[in-house]
Amino acid sequence: MTRLHVNGEEREVVVRTGDTLARTLRDTLGLIGTKIGCENGDCGACTVLVEGIPIKSCIVLTLDIADRLITTIEGLTDTPLQRAFVEEYGFQCGFCTAGQILNATELLGRSPKPTDDEIREQMESNLCRCTGYEGIERAVKRAAGIELPLQKGSHT
Amino acid sequence: MILEDVRYYQPETIREAVDAYREAAAEGLSVHYMGGGTEITTHARDGKLAPGALIDIKRIPEANGISRGSGVIRFGAAVTLTRIADSGDVPLLSATARRIADRTTRNSITLGGNIAGMLPYREAVLAFLIYGGTFEVTGPEGTRTAAARELFDRRVRLEDGEFIVALSIPESASTAPWYYTRRERDGRVDYPLVTFAAGLVRDAVAFAVAGAFLAPIAFSVPAAGVTRDVVVNELKALGLKYRTDMRGSAEYRRALTERACRDALDALGKGAQ
Ligand SMILES: Cc1cc2nc3c(=O)[nH]c(=O)nc-3n(C[C@H](O)[C@H](O)[C@H](O)COP(=O)(O)OP(=O)(O)OC[C@H]3O[C@@H](n4cnc5c(N)ncnc54)[C@H](O)[C@@H]3O)c2cc1C
Ligand code: FES
Ligand code: FES
């Protein structure tokens, strides 16, 4: 048995040496908020935090991070960033959203008022097939308390 | 499960790592040292790799950290590219690391893994080739230090059971003039068509290129009287074949590379000669 520290809880699980963290989270622990898209490190849908740092859980072995603190989307509850994603329509189908939010959570922890360049560098790790990214960027800025330009079609 | 029956070692010392290698190799397993594991996992999933044993080097103190001493800056092979990008110790190295993959992936990719990887890019090696860096490698026969330009000849030339513990660059590289450009087909997060780096190193201009050819390459020309034609002729004399793939043709890569030769000289103040 391997002990994993996930979302503030200790979980004893059977992990095979070849299991990736994404598979363990979803298939063994039932934490299906973590999505698997490309399973190749390209899309960011599987992003989780390990000791607060975002990583792509489809390209890391579970045993590699067994003694570290893991946070999945289930470990975040009604944070300002999550609310901002709702308020700014930062998602449509929602498939990429867990990864986007976890990645942006680390950015805001490290840089509470990120520059446009910092937001771009951070968020280019995550692909979204639906939104065109504008709502995602606005959500990150809203959560950071950065003034948002009016959107096209807005009324004053 | 993407890897069948793989044995996984997490040594905490160099000695334990080498012992693990000996043990697994003696049993006939195909043994791989592991940094971030991002290439090992993706290649295993694709069926390109079927390791019997993995030796994760991230817990070995000598393979971690960035330090200065004896006139060099030393980078542990297990240091992540995010850490190197953010460190700024060697501006050319940090600039190069910052454009490899994307930030989240760089949180996992290690310096040693990038340089020892199987893909043709291996961009992090460029600064070590330019500044006359050295590799510290260790294995069953002991530890040795080798010049980057000797050990990295198209790929890292390691003996059986050896792994990269660290890489060093002379401290002068932190202030030396440098040039860097990277061209992609589809915007920033993509493999490069061409990554081109150059630096003034004593009385020479050193160049290193990734993406254009099957592997990163480096060459130097005397700084005195250097012109774009001199650099392009030196490059041609290497007799390398430009790559063609879905991102770009060999001809396009050649044009980008030769253009970068001129831009590099301009940026280094050698363009007018
Ligand atoms: C999404 C994505 C985007 C990428 N984009 C780029 C890019 O733009 N440019 C680029 O250059 N690369 C890019 N890569 C490739 C990446 O840099 C390589 O695949 C690299 O090998 C991954 O490093 P790692 O530490 O995870 O290696 P691992 O998967 O741990 O190992 C890779 C190989 O290196 C060997 N190895 C690892 N560490 C050592 C060591 N210390 N000594 C000896 N051998 C060692 C392993 O045995 C294995 O054969 C990208 C990869 C991904 C997943
Ligand atoms: S599923 Fe992990 S990066 Fe796409
Ligand atoms: S909301 Fe559908 S992929 Fe991003």
Short mmCIF file of C-alpha atoms and ligand atoms in Angstrom, two decimals:
data_model
loop_
_atom_site.label_atom_id
_atom_site.label_comp_id
_atom_site.label_asym_id
_atom_site.label_seq_id
_atom_site.Cartn_x
_atom_site.Cartn_y
_atom_site.Cartn_z
CA MET A 1 0.00 0.00 0.00
CA THR A 2 1.13 3.53 -0.74
CA ARG A 3 0.09 6.53 1.33
CA LEU A 4 -0.95 9.58 -0.67
CA HIS A 5 -1.71 13.02 0.80
CA VAL A 6 -4.57 14.32 -1.29
CA ASN A 7 -6.62 17.42 -0.51
CA GLY A 8 -5.66 17.36 3.15
CA GLU A 9 -6.46 13.68 3.64
CA GLU A 10 -4.23 10.64 3.84
CA ARG A 11 -5.31 7.86 1.50
CA GLU A 12 -3.88 4.34 1.42
CA VAL A 13 -3.96 2.98 -2.12
CA VAL A 14 -2.53 0.20 -4.18
CA VAL A 15 -0.26 1.85 -6.73
CA ARG A 16 1.56 -0.07 -9.42
CA THR A 17 4.97 1.29 -10.33
CA GLY A 18 3.82 2.17 -13.84
CA ASP A 19 0.75 4.19 -12.77
CA THR A 20 0.63 7.86 -13.59
CA LEU A 21 -0.80 10.26 -11.03
CA ALA A 22 -3.68 11.16 -13.36
CA ARG A 23 -4.79 7.52 -13.51
CA THR A 24 -4.41 6.98 -9.78
CA LEU A 25 -6.45 10.09 -8.99
CA ARG A 26 -9.24 9.19 -11.35
CA ASP A 27 -9.33 5.39 -11.42
CA THR A 28 -8.23 4.53 -7.89
CA LEU A 29 -9.33 7.52 -5.83
CA GLY A 30 -12.36 8.50 -7.89
CA LEU A 31 -11.22 12.13 -8.11
CA ILE A 32 -12.61 12.59 -11.59
CA GLY A 33 -12.39 16.38 -11.52
CA THR A 34 -8.91 15.79 -12.89
CA LYS A 35 -9.44 15.33 -16.61
CA ILE A 36 -7.38 13.37 -19.08
CA GLY A 37 -7.22 14.91 -22.54
CA CYS A 38 -4.10 14.22 -24.55
CA GLU A 39 -2.28 12.11 -21.93
CA ASN A 40 0.86 13.45 -23.55
CA GLY A 41 1.74 16.60 -21.60
CA ASP A 42 0.27 18.92 -24.19
CA CYS A 43 -3.17 20.11 -23.04
CA GLY A 44 -2.98 20.75 -19.28
CA ALA A 45 -6.41 19.25 -18.52
CA CYS A 46 -4.81 16.93 -15.96
CA THR A 47 -3.02 19.73 -14.04
CA VAL A 48 -2.89 19.29 -10.26
CA LEU A 49 -0.82 20.98 -7.57
CA VAL A 50 2.03 19.09 -5.93
CA GLU A 51 3.31 21.03 -2.92
CA GLY A 52 1.52 23.99 -4.48
CA ILE A 53 3.28 23.70 -7.86
CA PRO A 54 1.21 22.87 -10.95
CA ILE A 55 2.25 19.75 -12.81
CA LYS A 56 0.66 17.66 -15.52
CA SER A 57 -0.43 14.54 -13.70
CA CYS A 58 -0.53 12.42 -16.88
CA ILE A 59 3.27 12.59 -17.24
CA VAL A 60 4.33 11.94 -13.67
CA LEU A 61 4.50 8.59 -11.93
CA THR A 62 2.39 8.34 -8.79
CA LEU A 63 5.23 6.82 -6.80
CA ASP A 64 7.42 9.79 -7.72
CA ILE A 65 5.25 12.14 -5.65
CA ALA A 66 3.94 9.69 -3.04
CA ASP A 67 5.22 11.64 -0.03
CA ARG A 68 4.14 15.07 -1.28
CA LEU A 69 0.97 17.13 -0.79
CA ILE A 70 -1.39 16.86 -3.74
CA THR A 71 -4.27 19.24 -4.42
CA THR A 72 -6.89 18.46 -7.04
CA ILE A 73 -9.86 20.58 -7.99
CA GLU A 74 -11.92 18.74 -5.36
CA GLY A 75 -9.61 20.32 -2.79
CA LEU A 76 -10.68 23.86 -3.68
CA THR A 77 -14.03 25.09 -2.41
CA ASP A 78 -15.62 28.30 -3.55
CA THR A 79 -12.38 30.24 -3.85
CA PRO A 80 -12.43 33.79 -5.27
CA LEU A 81 -10.80 32.40 -8.42
CA GLN A 82 -13.50 29.76 -8.85
CA ARG A 83 -16.17 32.43 -8.40
CA ALA A 84 -14.39 34.66 -10.92
CA PHE A 85 -14.45 31.83 -13.50
CA VAL A 86 -18.23 31.69 -13.07
CA GLU A 87 -18.69 35.46 -13.12
CA GLU A 88 -16.50 35.99 -16.20
CA TYR A 89 -17.74 32.94 -18.14
CA GLY A 90 -14.24 31.45 -18.03
CA PHE A 91 -15.53 28.12 -19.32
CA GLN A 92 -18.05 26.57 -21.67
CA CYS A 93 -17.89 22.77 -21.73
CA GLY A 94 -15.73 22.82 -18.60
CA PHE A 95 -13.34 20.08 -19.62
CA CYS A 96 -10.24 22.24 -19.24
CA THR A 97 -11.50 24.22 -16.25
CA ALA A 98 -10.05 22.22 -13.36
CA GLY A 99 -6.59 22.46 -14.90
CA GLN A 100 -7.00 26.16 -15.67
CA ILE A 101 -8.10 26.97 -12.12
CA LEU A 102 -5.37 24.96 -10.41
CA ASN A 103 -2.72 26.51 -12.64
CA ALA A 104 -4.02 30.05 -12.05
CA THR A 105 -4.23 29.37 -8.31
CA GLU A 106 -0.47 28.95 -8.16
CA LEU A 107 0.12 32.07 -10.25
CA LEU A 108 -1.97 34.21 -7.91
CA GLY A 109 -0.23 32.74 -4.88
CA ARG A 110 3.17 33.60 -6.33
CA SER A 111 2.22 36.88 -7.96
CA PRO A 112 -0.97 38.35 -6.49
CA LYS A 113 -1.19 41.10 -9.15
CA PRO A 114 0.26 39.34 -12.20
CA THR A 115 1.25 41.26 -15.31
CA ASP A 116 -0.24 40.38 -18.69
CA ASP A 117 3.03 38.62 -19.56
CA GLU A 118 2.94 36.56 -16.37
CA ILE A 119 -0.66 35.56 -17.02
CA ARG A 120 0.18 34.59 -20.59
CA GLU A 121 3.26 32.60 -19.59
CA GLN A 122 1.33 30.74 -16.92
CA MET A 123 -1.90 30.10 -18.76
CA GLU A 124 -0.34 29.00 -22.07
CA SER A 125 0.19 25.65 -20.32
CA ASN A 126 -3.55 24.96 -20.64
CA LEU A 127 -5.49 24.50 -23.85
CA CYS A 128 -9.17 25.36 -24.14
CA ARG A 129 -11.14 24.31 -27.19
CA CYS A 130 -14.17 26.45 -26.34
CA THR A 131 -13.65 29.87 -24.85
CA GLY A 132 -11.05 31.69 -26.92
CA TYR A 133 -9.25 32.36 -23.59
CA GLU A 134 -10.68 35.84 -23.06
CA GLY A 135 -13.02 34.81 -20.26
CA ILE A 136 -10.23 32.82 -18.64
CA GLU A 137 -7.91 35.82 -18.65
CA ARG A 138 -10.65 38.06 -17.30
CA ALA A 139 -11.38 35.54 -14.54
CA VAL A 140 -7.74 35.50 -13.47
CA LYS A 141 -7.63 39.29 -13.49
CA ARG A 142 -10.90 39.63 -11.59
CA ALA A 143 -9.66 37.26 -8.90
CA ALA A 144 -6.48 39.35 -8.67
CA GLY A 145 -8.50 42.53 -8.28
CA ILE A 146 -7.13 43.91 -11.55
CA GLU A 147 -9.47 46.37 -13.22
CA LEU A 148 -11.09 44.83 -16.28
CA PRO A 149 -11.65 46.65 -19.54
CA LEU A 150 -15.28 46.73 -20.62
CA GLN A 151 -16.17 43.87 -22.91
CA LYS A 152 -17.49 44.56 -26.39
CA GLY A 153 -21.24 44.98 -26.19
CA SER A 154 -21.16 45.97 -22.49
CA HIS A 155 -23.45 48.73 -21.30
CA THR A 156 -22.34 51.38 -18.87
CA MET B 1 -0.78 1.68 -16.14
CA ILE B 2 1.53 2.84 -18.87
CA LEU B 3 4.59 0.89 -17.81
CA GLU B 4 4.36 -2.84 -17.27
CA ASP B 5 6.23 -4.36 -14.36
CA VAL B 6 8.81 -1.64 -14.12
CA ARG B 7 11.07 -1.63 -11.09
CA TYR B 8 11.35 1.81 -9.53
CA TYR B 9 14.34 2.96 -7.48
CA GLN B 10 14.56 6.23 -5.56
CA PRO B 11 18.21 6.39 -4.47
CA GLU B 12 19.29 9.13 -2.07
CA THR B 13 22.99 8.98 -2.89
CA ILE B 14 25.09 8.58 -6.02
CA ARG B 15 26.36 5.31 -4.61
CA GLU B 16 22.83 3.94 -4.18
CA ALA B 17 22.00 4.98 -7.74
CA VAL B 18 25.00 3.19 -9.20
CA ASP B 19 24.33 0.12 -7.03
CA ALA B 20 20.74 0.10 -8.27
CA TYR B 21 22.03 0.21 -11.83
CA ARG B 22 24.39 -2.69 -11.21
CA GLU B 23 21.65 -4.74 -9.56
CA ALA B 24 19.03 -4.18 -12.26
CA ALA B 25 21.49 -4.54 -15.15
CA ALA B 26 22.81 -7.81 -13.69
CA GLU B 27 19.25 -9.15 -13.90
CA GLY B 28 19.13 -8.26 -17.57
CA LEU B 29 16.63 -5.40 -17.14
CA SER B 30 16.71 -2.44 -19.46
CA VAL B 31 17.64 0.33 -17.01
CA HIS B 32 16.95 4.06 -17.41
CA TYR B 33 17.89 6.90 -15.14
CA MET B 34 14.94 9.24 -14.65
CA GLY B 35 14.67 12.99 -14.15
CA GLY B 36 11.19 14.48 -14.51
CA GLY B 37 9.97 11.29 -16.18
CA THR B 38 7.94 13.27 -18.71
CA GLU B 39 9.61 11.70 -21.74
CA ILE B 40 9.79 8.26 -20.16
CA THR B 41 6.04 8.26 -19.46
CA THR B 42 5.02 9.68 -22.85
CA HIS B 43 7.31 7.34 -24.77
CA ALA B 44 6.18 4.36 -22.71
CA ARG B 45 2.56 5.18 -23.45
CA ASP B 46 3.40 5.39 -27.17
CA GLY B 47 5.18 2.05 -27.01
CA LYS B 48 8.53 3.62 -27.96
CA LEU B 49 10.13 2.65 -24.67
CA ALA B 50 9.69 -0.34 -22.36
CA PRO B 51 12.05 0.13 -19.44
CA GLY B 52 12.54 -2.72 -16.99
CA ALA B 53 13.87 -0.45 -14.25
CA LEU B 54 13.83 3.27 -13.56
CA ILE B 55 16.35 4.98 -11.30
CA ASP B 56 14.94 8.33 -10.23
CA ILE B 57 17.83 10.71 -9.50
CA LYS B 58 15.81 13.58 -8.02
CA ARG B 59 16.59 12.73 -4.38
CA ILE B 60 20.35 12.81 -4.87
CA PRO B 61 21.70 16.03 -3.29
CA GLU B 62 24.55 16.43 -5.83
CA ALA B 63 22.01 16.41 -8.66
CA ASN B 64 20.03 19.24 -7.09
CA GLY B 65 20.55 22.93 -6.60
CA ILE B 66 22.31 25.77 -8.36
CA SER B 67 25.57 26.93 -6.78
CA ARG B 68 28.60 29.12 -7.44
CA GLY B 69 32.22 28.37 -6.63
CA SER B 70 35.69 27.93 -8.18
CA GLY B 71 34.77 30.29 -11.01
CA VAL B 72 31.79 28.26 -12.25
CA ILE B 73 28.03 28.12 -11.83
CA ARG B 74 26.94 24.55 -11.25
CA PHE B 75 23.46 23.29 -12.12
CA GLY B 76 22.29 19.95 -10.75
CA ALA B 77 20.96 17.68 -13.49
CA ALA B 78 17.69 17.21 -11.57
CA VAL B 79 16.97 20.95 -11.37
CA THR B 80 13.77 21.79 -13.23
CA LEU B 81 13.68 24.08 -16.23
CA THR B 82 11.30 26.42 -14.37
CA ARG B 83 13.91 26.90 -11.69
CA ILE B 84 16.60 27.53 -14.31
CA ALA B 85 14.38 29.95 -16.24
CA ASP B 86 13.60 31.89 -13.06
CA SER B 87 17.17 31.83 -11.74
CA GLY B 88 18.75 34.26 -14.22
CA ASP B 89 22.25 33.07 -13.23
CA VAL B 90 23.24 32.66 -16.87
CA PRO B 91 20.91 34.90 -18.89
CA LEU B 92 21.26 32.90 -22.12
CA LEU B 93 20.50 29.62 -20.32
CA SER B 94 17.48 31.14 -18.55
CA ALA B 95 16.15 32.64 -21.79
CA THR B 96 16.49 29.27 -23.50
CA ALA B 97 14.85 27.33 -20.66
CA ARG B 98 11.95 29.80 -20.51
CA ARG B 99 10.88 28.90 -24.05
CA ILE B 100 11.07 25.10 -23.75
CA ALA B 101 7.61 23.52 -23.57
CA ASP B 102 5.23 25.46 -21.26
CA ARG B 103 5.60 26.52 -17.64
CA THR B 104 3.68 23.61 -16.10
CA THR B 105 5.70 21.08 -18.07
CA ARG B 106 8.90 22.94 -17.17
CA ASN B 107 7.93 22.38 -13.53
CA SER B 108 8.69 18.69 -14.23
CA ILE B 109 11.31 18.63 -17.01
CA THR B 110 14.84 18.47 -15.61
CA LEU B 111 18.00 19.93 -17.09
CA GLY B 112 19.62 16.49 -17.44
CA GLY B 113 16.44 14.98 -18.88
CA ASN B 114 16.16 17.67 -21.52
CA ILE B 115 19.77 17.23 -22.60
CA ALA B 116 19.76 13.42 -22.50
CA GLY B 117 16.31 13.08 -24.06
CA MET B 118 15.51 11.36 -27.33
CA LEU B 119 13.82 14.25 -29.12
CA PRO B 120 15.98 16.21 -31.57
CA TYR B 121 15.61 19.58 -29.75
CA ARG B 122 17.40 19.37 -26.39
CA GLU B 123 17.57 23.13 -26.31
CA ALA B 124 18.98 23.50 -22.79
CA VAL B 125 22.36 22.25 -23.98
CA LEU B 126 22.97 25.30 -26.19
CA ALA B 127 24.35 27.61 -23.47
CA PHE B 128 26.72 24.87 -22.24
CA LEU B 129 28.06 24.40 -25.77
CA ILE B 130 28.51 28.13 -26.28
CA TYR B 131 30.26 28.96 -23.02
CA GLY B 132 32.54 25.94 -22.89
CA GLY B 133 30.57 24.25 -20.12
CA THR B 134 31.38 20.92 -18.52
CA PHE B 135 29.38 17.82 -17.62
CA GLU B 136 29.86 15.92 -14.37
CA VAL B 137 28.90 12.30 -14.98
CA THR B 138 29.06 9.30 -12.75
CA GLY B 139 28.66 5.56 -13.14
CA PRO B 140 30.04 2.16 -12.14
CA GLU B 141 33.56 3.24 -13.12
CA GLY B 142 33.45 6.40 -11.00
CA THR B 143 32.89 10.10 -11.59
CA ARG B 144 34.42 12.13 -14.41
CA THR B 145 34.20 15.65 -15.78
CA ALA B 146 34.10 16.25 -19.52
CA ALA B 147 33.90 19.32 -21.76
CA ALA B 148 30.37 19.84 -23.06
CA ARG B 149 31.57 20.02 -26.66
CA GLU B 150 33.31 16.66 -26.30
CA LEU B 151 30.68 14.76 -24.34
CA PHE B 152 27.78 16.18 -26.32
CA ASP B 153 28.43 15.16 -29.90
CA ARG B 154 24.90 15.21 -31.39
CA ARG B 155 23.87 13.42 -28.17
CA VAL B 156 25.36 12.85 -24.74
CA ARG B 157 28.01 10.16 -25.05
CA LEU B 158 27.59 8.27 -21.80
CA GLU B 159 29.18 4.94 -20.97
CA ASP B 160 27.01 2.05 -19.75
CA GLY B 161 25.45 2.87 -16.40
CA GLU B 162 26.53 6.51 -16.36
CA PHE B 163 24.25 9.46 -15.68
CA ILE B 164 24.66 13.23 -15.64
CA VAL B 165 24.97 14.56 -12.09
CA ALA B 166 25.47 18.23 -12.91
CA LEU B 167 26.56 20.73 -15.55
CA SER B 168 28.74 23.78 -15.07
CA ILE B 169 29.31 27.02 -16.90
CA PRO B 170 32.15 29.50 -16.28
CA GLU B 171 30.93 32.34 -14.08
CA SER B 172 31.92 34.86 -16.77
CA ALA B 173 28.84 33.66 -18.72
CA SER B 174 26.59 35.54 -16.32
CA THR B 175 27.72 38.87 -17.81
CA ALA B 176 28.99 37.91 -21.31
CA PRO B 177 27.14 39.33 -24.36
CA TRP B 178 24.68 36.87 -25.87
CA TYR B 179 22.05 36.50 -28.57
CA TYR B 180 19.05 34.17 -28.67
CA THR B 181 16.13 33.67 -31.00
CA ARG B 182 13.56 30.92 -31.38
CA ARG B 183 11.17 30.51 -34.27
CA GLU B 184 8.11 28.28 -34.19
CA ARG B 185 5.45 27.57 -36.73
CA ASP B 186 2.37 27.82 -34.52
CA GLY B 187 3.08 30.39 -31.86
CA ARG B 188 5.03 30.18 -28.67
CA VAL B 189 4.24 26.76 -27.21
CA ASP B 190 5.56 24.45 -29.88
CA TYR B 191 8.75 22.69 -30.78
CA PRO B 192 11.12 25.09 -32.52
CA LEU B 193 11.77 25.30 -36.22
CA VAL B 194 15.07 26.82 -35.19
CA THR B 195 16.53 27.89 -31.88
CA PHE B 196 19.67 29.91 -32.42
CA ALA B 197 22.04 31.15 -29.73
CA ALA B 198 25.35 32.97 -29.90
CA GLY B 199 27.83 34.49 -27.47
CA LEU B 200 31.14 36.27 -27.36
CA VAL B 201 33.60 33.94 -25.69
CA ARG B 202 37.11 35.41 -25.35
CA ASP B 203 38.32 36.11 -28.92
CA ALA B 204 35.65 34.02 -30.66
CA VAL B 205 31.98 34.16 -31.47
CA ALA B 206 30.33 30.86 -30.48
CA PHE B 207 27.10 29.67 -32.09
CA ALA B 208 24.74 26.83 -31.18
CA VAL B 209 21.62 25.73 -33.02
CA ALA B 210 18.76 23.37 -32.13
CA GLY B 211 15.73 22.27 -34.10
CA ALA B 212 17.26 22.91 -37.52
CA PHE B 213 19.14 19.61 -37.67
CA LEU B 214 18.71 16.13 -36.24
CA ALA B 215 20.51 17.23 -33.08
CA PRO B 216 21.85 20.43 -31.51
CA ILE B 217 25.20 21.56 -32.94
CA ALA B 218 27.79 24.21 -32.05
CA PHE B 219 30.69 25.93 -33.76
CA SER B 220 32.90 28.97 -33.23
CA VAL B 221 34.61 31.49 -35.48
CA PRO B 222 37.32 34.03 -34.59
CA ALA B 223 35.70 37.32 -33.58
CA ALA B 224 38.18 39.43 -35.54
CA GLY B 225 36.82 40.24 -38.99
CA VAL B 226 33.79 37.96 -38.67
CA THR B 227 31.01 38.52 -41.20
CA ARG B 228 27.72 36.77 -41.91
CA ASP B 229 29.32 35.01 -44.91
CA VAL B 230 32.13 33.69 -42.74
CA VAL B 231 29.58 32.27 -40.28
CA VAL B 232 27.33 30.79 -42.97
CA ASN B 233 30.33 29.20 -44.72
CA GLU B 234 31.50 27.71 -41.44
CA LEU B 235 28.02 26.28 -40.91
CA LYS B 236 27.93 24.88 -44.45
CA ALA B 237 31.33 23.28 -43.93
CA LEU B 238 29.80 21.15 -41.16
CA GLY B 239 27.87 19.37 -43.93
CA LEU B 240 24.64 19.08 -41.93
CA LYS B 241 21.26 18.28 -43.40
CA TYR B 242 18.39 20.60 -42.43
CA ARG B 243 15.28 18.78 -41.21
CA THR B 244 11.95 18.71 -42.95
CA ASP B 245 8.84 17.87 -40.92
CA MET B 246 5.22 18.97 -40.69
CA ARG B 247 6.34 22.23 -39.06
CA GLY B 248 8.60 23.41 -41.86
CA SER B 249 10.79 22.47 -44.80
CA ALA B 250 14.55 22.14 -44.81
CA GLU B 251 14.73 25.21 -47.06
CA TYR B 252 12.72 27.30 -44.58
CA ARG B 253 14.87 26.15 -41.69
CA ARG B 254 18.00 27.01 -43.66
CA ALA B 255 16.68 30.51 -44.41
CA LEU B 256 15.79 31.11 -40.74
CA THR B 257 19.17 29.84 -39.58
CA GLU B 258 21.18 31.95 -42.00
CA ARG B 259 19.09 35.00 -41.15
CA ALA B 260 19.82 34.39 -37.47
CA CYS B 261 23.57 34.34 -38.24
CA ARG B 262 23.33 37.93 -39.42
CA ASP B 263 21.01 39.06 -36.60
CA ALA B 264 23.33 37.50 -34.03
CA LEU B 265 26.34 39.40 -35.35
CA ASP B 266 24.34 42.65 -35.36
CA ALA B 267 23.20 42.05 -31.78
CA LEU B 268 26.74 41.23 -30.64
CA GLY B 269 28.09 44.38 -32.28
CA LYS B 270 29.92 42.46 -35.01
CA GLY B 271 27.47 43.19 -37.80
CA ALA B 272 29.18 46.22 -39.32
CA GLN B 273 32.48 44.51 -39.98
C1 LIG C 1 4.63 19.02 -23.56
C2 LIG C 1 6.10 18.91 -23.87
C3 LIG C 1 6.70 19.91 -24.61
C4 LIG C 1 8.08 19.85 -24.88
N1 LIG C 1 8.69 20.87 -25.57
C5 LIG C 1 10.03 20.88 -25.73
C6 LIG C 1 10.70 21.97 -26.35
O1 LIG C 1 10.08 22.95 -26.74
N2 LIG C 1 12.07 21.91 -26.45
C7 LIG C 1 12.80 20.85 -25.99
O2 LIG C 1 14.03 20.87 -26.07
N3 LIG C 1 12.19 19.79 -25.44
C8 LIG C 1 10.83 19.79 -25.30
N4 LIG C 1 10.20 18.71 -24.72
C9 LIG C 1 10.98 17.50 -24.51
C10 LIG C 1 11.56 17.37 -23.13
O3 LIG C 1 12.49 18.40 -22.84
C11 LIG C 1 12.28 16.02 -23.09
O4 LIG C 1 11.35 15.01 -23.38
C12 LIG C 1 13.00 15.72 -21.79
O5 LIG C 1 13.62 14.46 -21.93
C13 LIG C 1 12.12 15.63 -20.59
O6 LIG C 1 12.91 15.76 -19.42
P1 LIG C 1 12.66 14.82 -18.16
O7 LIG C 1 13.48 15.34 -17.04
O8 LIG C 1 11.21 14.67 -17.92
O9 LIG C 1 13.27 13.48 -18.76
P2 LIG C 1 12.98 11.95 -18.38
O10 LIG C 1 11.67 11.53 -18.96
O11 LIG C 1 13.21 11.72 -16.95
O12 LIG C 1 14.17 11.26 -19.19
C14 LIG C 1 14.30 11.40 -20.59
C15 LIG C 1 15.53 10.60 -21.06
O13 LIG C 1 16.71 11.17 -20.50
C16 LIG C 1 17.41 10.23 -19.67
N5 LIG C 1 17.87 10.99 -18.50
C17 LIG C 1 17.12 11.77 -17.67
N6 LIG C 1 17.92 12.37 -16.76
C18 LIG C 1 19.18 11.95 -17.02
C19 LIG C 1 20.45 12.20 -16.40
N7 LIG C 1 20.58 13.05 -15.37
N8 LIG C 1 21.53 11.58 -16.91
C20 LIG C 1 21.43 10.75 -17.98
N9 LIG C 1 20.26 10.46 -18.59
C21 LIG C 1 19.15 11.07 -18.12
C22 LIG C 1 16.41 9.16 -19.32
O14 LIG C 1 17.01 7.93 -19.08
C23 LIG C 1 15.52 9.15 -20.57
O15 LIG C 1 16.12 8.38 -21.57
C24 LIG C 1 8.84 18.75 -24.44
C25 LIG C 1 8.22 17.73 -23.70
C26 LIG C 1 6.87 17.81 -23.40
C27 LIG C 1 6.23 16.73 -22.58
S1 FES C 2 -4.00 15.05 -20.28
FE1 FES C 2 -2.19 15.63 -19.28
S2 FES C 2 -1.49 17.29 -20.45
FE2 FES C 2 -3.20 16.58 -21.60
S1 FES C 3 -14.26 25.15 -21.64
FE1 FES C 3 -14.31 23.54 -23.10
S2 FES C 3 -12.20 23.06 -23.33
FE2 FES C 3 -12.16 24.85 -22.15
#
